[in-house]
């Protein structure tokens, strides 16, 4: 359920074997584990980013629709704000009056 399927699989031909890639998860796995080192440039990074974004978008839509059981939901990270006293402007500081 967490995967985004491609409309039709993409067949890749590596030196030792062929591989059918049919989803964003499979594409990420292939990009990470089988992609030639010499070809890991701008388009490789863009493809990985797009697959991760598609996966996240799908999960967000499924959560919003209530289609993911509560135990499968990732816990929310709490965002605490840390104030650094030395960076806080003083009341009498010139320009902050």
Backbone as a ProteinNet text record, in pm:
[ID]
protein_1_A
[PRIMARY]
XXXXXXXXXXXXXXXXXXXXXXXXXXXXXXXXXXXXXXXXXXXXXXXXXXXXXXXXXXXXXXXXXXXXXXXXXXXXXXXXXXXXXXXXXXXXXXXXX
[TERTIARY]
81.2	0	85.2	209	293.7	364.6	338.1	413.2	331.4	399	333.2	371.8	274.8	299.6	310.4	399	412.5	300.7	253.9	150.9	195.7	323.2	379.9	524.6	571.3	706.7	813.9	928	1043.5	1143.5	1187.7	1285.6	1424.5	1513.2	1651.3	1742.8	1844.1	1939.2	2075.7	2112.8	2243.5	2340.2	2467.8	2567.9	2538.3	2494.4	2475.9	2332.1	2235	2094.6	2003.7	1876.4	1773	1687.7	1622.4	1533.8	1413.3	1294.6	1171.6	1146	1127.7	1100.2	956.9	871.2	729.4	672	757	704.3	812.4	769.4	865.5	961.2	912.3	1000.2	1104.8	1062	1156.4	1258	1213	1304.3	1407.9	1365.1	1459.2	1560.8	1512.8	1599.7	1703.1	1657.9	1745.6	1847	1799.8	1889.5	1997.2	1959	2053.1	2148.8	2098	2177.1	2239.3	2180.1	2227.8	2276.3	2249.6	2283.6	2434.5	2483.2	2629	2681.9	2795.9	2856.7	2880.6	2924.2	2957.9	2834.3	2713.6	2590.9	2513	2577	2508.6	2529.2	2465.5	2476.7	2344.8	2323.9	2206.3	2074.3	2065.5	1939.7	1914	2019.1	2006.7	1950.8	2004.9	1956.1	1810.2	1777.3	1640.1	1542.1	1582.2	1495.8	1472.4	1576.8	1563	1472	1490.9	1408.8	1260.9	1236.1	1098	1031.5	1105.7	1050.1	1017.8	1108.3	1081.6	962.3	954.3	841.9	709.7	709.5	587	543.9	639.5	611.5	551.4	612.9	563.1	424.2	403.7	273.5	165	197	101.5	67.2	167.9	143.9	59.7	91.1	12.6	-133.2	-157.7	-295.4	-367.2	-298.4	-358.7	-389.4	-297.9	-323.1	-444	-446.8	-555.2	-690.8	-690.6	-814.7	-848.4	-760.6	-784.6	-765.2	-681.9	-663	-543.7	-470.5	-356.2	-392.1	-384	-415.3	-327.5	-379.9	-309.4	-173.5	-157.7	-27.7	77.3	34.8	129.9	173.6	108.2	142.6	273.3	352.2	478.3	449.5	521	498.1	541.7	465.8	500.3	619.3	706.8	821.7	778.8	814.8	782	887.6	840.9	932	945.8	1056.5	1078.2	1165.3	1133.3	1207.7	1304.2	1429.5	1531.3	1572.5	1559.4	1597.1	1736.6	1822	1958.5	1962.6	1987.3	1982.5	2075.1	2191.4	2286.3	2239	2141.8	2091.2	1961.1	1905.4	1781.6	1812.8	1745	1774.6	1731.2	1812.3	1781.2	1685.9	1609.1	1509.9	1574.9	1687.9	1752.1	1850.6	1856.4	1952.8	1919	2016.9	1997.2	1936.2	1829.9	1765.3	1647.6	1629.5	1519	1414.2	1421.9	1328.6	1194.2
-119.9	0	125.9	117.8	236	267.7	194.2	205.6	271.9	345.6	408.5	327.1	259.9	174.6	259.9	221.1	287.5	237.6	321.8	276	152.2	146.8	24.7	11.9	-110.8	-131.6	-83.2	-48.5	-8.4	-123.2	-172.4	-279.8	-220.2	-251.6	-203.3	-320	-294.7	-399.5	-364	-437.9	-421.8	-520.1	-509.9	-598	-745.9	-776.2	-916.7	-965.7	-875.9	-919	-802.7	-836.4	-735.8	-725.1	-611.1	-592.6	-510.7	-557.1	-481.4	-398.9	-269.5	-178.3	-129.6	-159.4	-132.8	-34	21.8	112.8	209	310.8	408.4	343.3	249.8	182	97.6	23.6	-57.2	32	146.6	240.6	293.1	330	376.1	267.6	146	32.9	13	21.2	4.7	119.4	242.1	357.8	347.4	297.2	287.8	169.7	55.5	-67.7	-111.1	-75.8	-130.8	-26.5	99.2	202.6	214.6	226.4	239.8	367.9	355.4	470.6	586.6	557.5	662.8	742.3	684.6	749.2	815	833.2	892.8	1043.2	1108.7	1253.5	1322.2	1431.9	1516.3	1442	1367.8	1297.3	1184.2	1119.4	1014.9	1073.8	1188.4	1255.2	1299.7	1353.2	1398.3	1280.3	1167.5	1048.4	999	994.3	951.4	1044.1	1174.2	1273.5	1259.9	1241.5	1227.9	1102	992.7	868.6	885.5	947.8	971.5	1064.2	1167.6	1261.4	1193.2	1106.9	1033.9	943.9	878.1	789.5	869.6	982.6	1067.2	1122	1165.8	1220.3	1114	992.4	882.5	853.2	846.8	821.8	932.4	1056.3	1168.3	1159	1127.8	1115	999.5	888.1	771.9	802.4	872.4	911.5	1004.5	1102.6	1201.9	1135.6	1030.7	958.9	855.8	839.6	742	599.3	577.7	444.2	369.3	432.1	366.1	342.3	216.8	187.9	270.9	304.3	393.2	338.8	207.2	152.5	164	182.9	196	340.6	432	573	604.5	684.2	727.3	829	819.2	917.8	1056.5	1155.2	1293.6	1337.6	1409.6	1464.8	1594.5	1609.2	1735.1	1837.8	1954.6	2061.1	2157.7	2147.1	2240.7	2354.9	2472.4	2590.8	2625.1	2636.1	2669.3	2813.5	2892.6	3033.1	3046.4	3109.3	3132.5	3273.1	3281.8	3411.1	3514	3471.9	3568.8	3628.5	3565.9	3616.8	3694.4	3695.5	3766.9	3916.1	4004.8	4148	4201	4283.5	4347.9	4464.5	4498.6	4605.9	4739.1	4767.6	4896.4	4898.9	4791.7	4783.1	4885	4957.1	5060.5	5000.4	5059.1	5010	4919.5	4872.4	4781.7	4850.2	4977.2	5047.8	5068
0	0	0	41.9	49.3	-81.3	-184.9	-308.3	-418.5	-505.6	-619.9	-744	-803	-919.8	-1045.6	-1135.7	-1264.6	-1356.6	-1450.2	-1544.7	-1622.3	-1657.3	-1717.2	-1670.9	-1648.4	-1597.9	-1696	-1641.9	-1722.2	-1714.7	-1829.1	-1831.8	-1849.7	-1754.8	-1758.7	-1791.2	-1872.9	-1909.1	-1851.8	-1746.7	-1685.3	-1750.9	-1718.7	-1779.2	-1752.1	-1631.3	-1593.2	-1604.6	-1604	-1605.9	-1644.1	-1666.7	-1690.4	-1564.9	-1550.2	-1435.7	-1477.4	-1438.2	-1458	-1333	-1352.6	-1241.2	-1259.5	-1159.9	-1175.9	-1074.2	-986.6	-885.2	-836.9	-763.7	-711.6	-612.1	-532.1	-436.3	-508	-609.1	-687.3	-757.3	-805.8	-871.9	-773	-652.8	-550.8	-517.1	-501.6	-471.4	-583	-706.1	-821.6	-830.2	-811.2	-815.6	-708.7	-593.7	-481.8	-494.2	-537.3	-531.9	-663.8	-776.3	-903.2	-1003.1	-978.3	-1075.4	-1090.1	-1213.4	-1233.4	-1167.3	-1102.4	-1034.1	-1130.4	-1251.7	-1347.1	-1391.9	-1370.1	-1416.4	-1302.3	-1189	-1073.3	-1069.8	-1162.7	-1175.5	-1146.8	-1216.6	-1195.7	-1219.9	-1328.5	-1358.5	-1258.6	-1210.1	-1108.4	-978.4	-936.9	-815.4	-832.9	-950.1	-977.4	-973.5	-1030	-1030.4	-887.6	-807.9	-668.7	-590.4	-609.8	-540.5	-581.5	-710.5	-758.9	-701.9	-694.1	-638.7	-490.5	-415.8	-273.5	-254.9	-338.9	-329.7	-363.1	-463.8	-500.7	-385.7	-324.4	-211.4	-95.6	-62.9	46.1	14.5	-108.5	-148	-136.7	-178.4	-169.4	-23.7	62.3	204.8	267.3	233.8	286.9	244.9	118.9	69.9	140	157.3	224.2	370.8	438.2	578.4	586.8	497.7	497.8	474.6	392.2	362.6	469.9	569.8	676.4	631.1	529.4	472.8	530.9	619.9	682.8	829	874.2	1015.1	1108.4	1224.6	1316.5	1358.9	1372.9	1413.7	1303.6	1178.8	1067.8	1047.3	1112.9	1095.5	1164.8	1098.8	1158.4	1267.9	1379	1485	1440.5	1483.3	1448.8	1530.6	1466	1535.3	1602.3	1729.4	1795.1	1757.7	1728	1689.3	1806	1873.2	1983	1932.4	1979	1938.8	2050.6	2014.7	2113.5	2093.9	2198.8	2192.9	2250.7	2176	2222.9	2279.4	2410.3	2478.9	2416.3	2371.3	2317.1	2184.5	2118.1	1990.9	2007	2128.2	2152.9	2168	2092.2	2104.3	2240.5	2296.3	2425.6	2400.3	2500	2488.4	2457.9	2520.1	2500.5	2385.4	2305.8	2196.8	2089	2042.3	1941.3	1814.3	1765	1643.9	1670.1	1792.4	1825.7	1912.3	1928.6	2016.9	1956.5
[MASK]
+++++++++++++++++++++++++++++++++++++++++++++++++++++++++++++++++++++++++++++++++++++++++++++++++

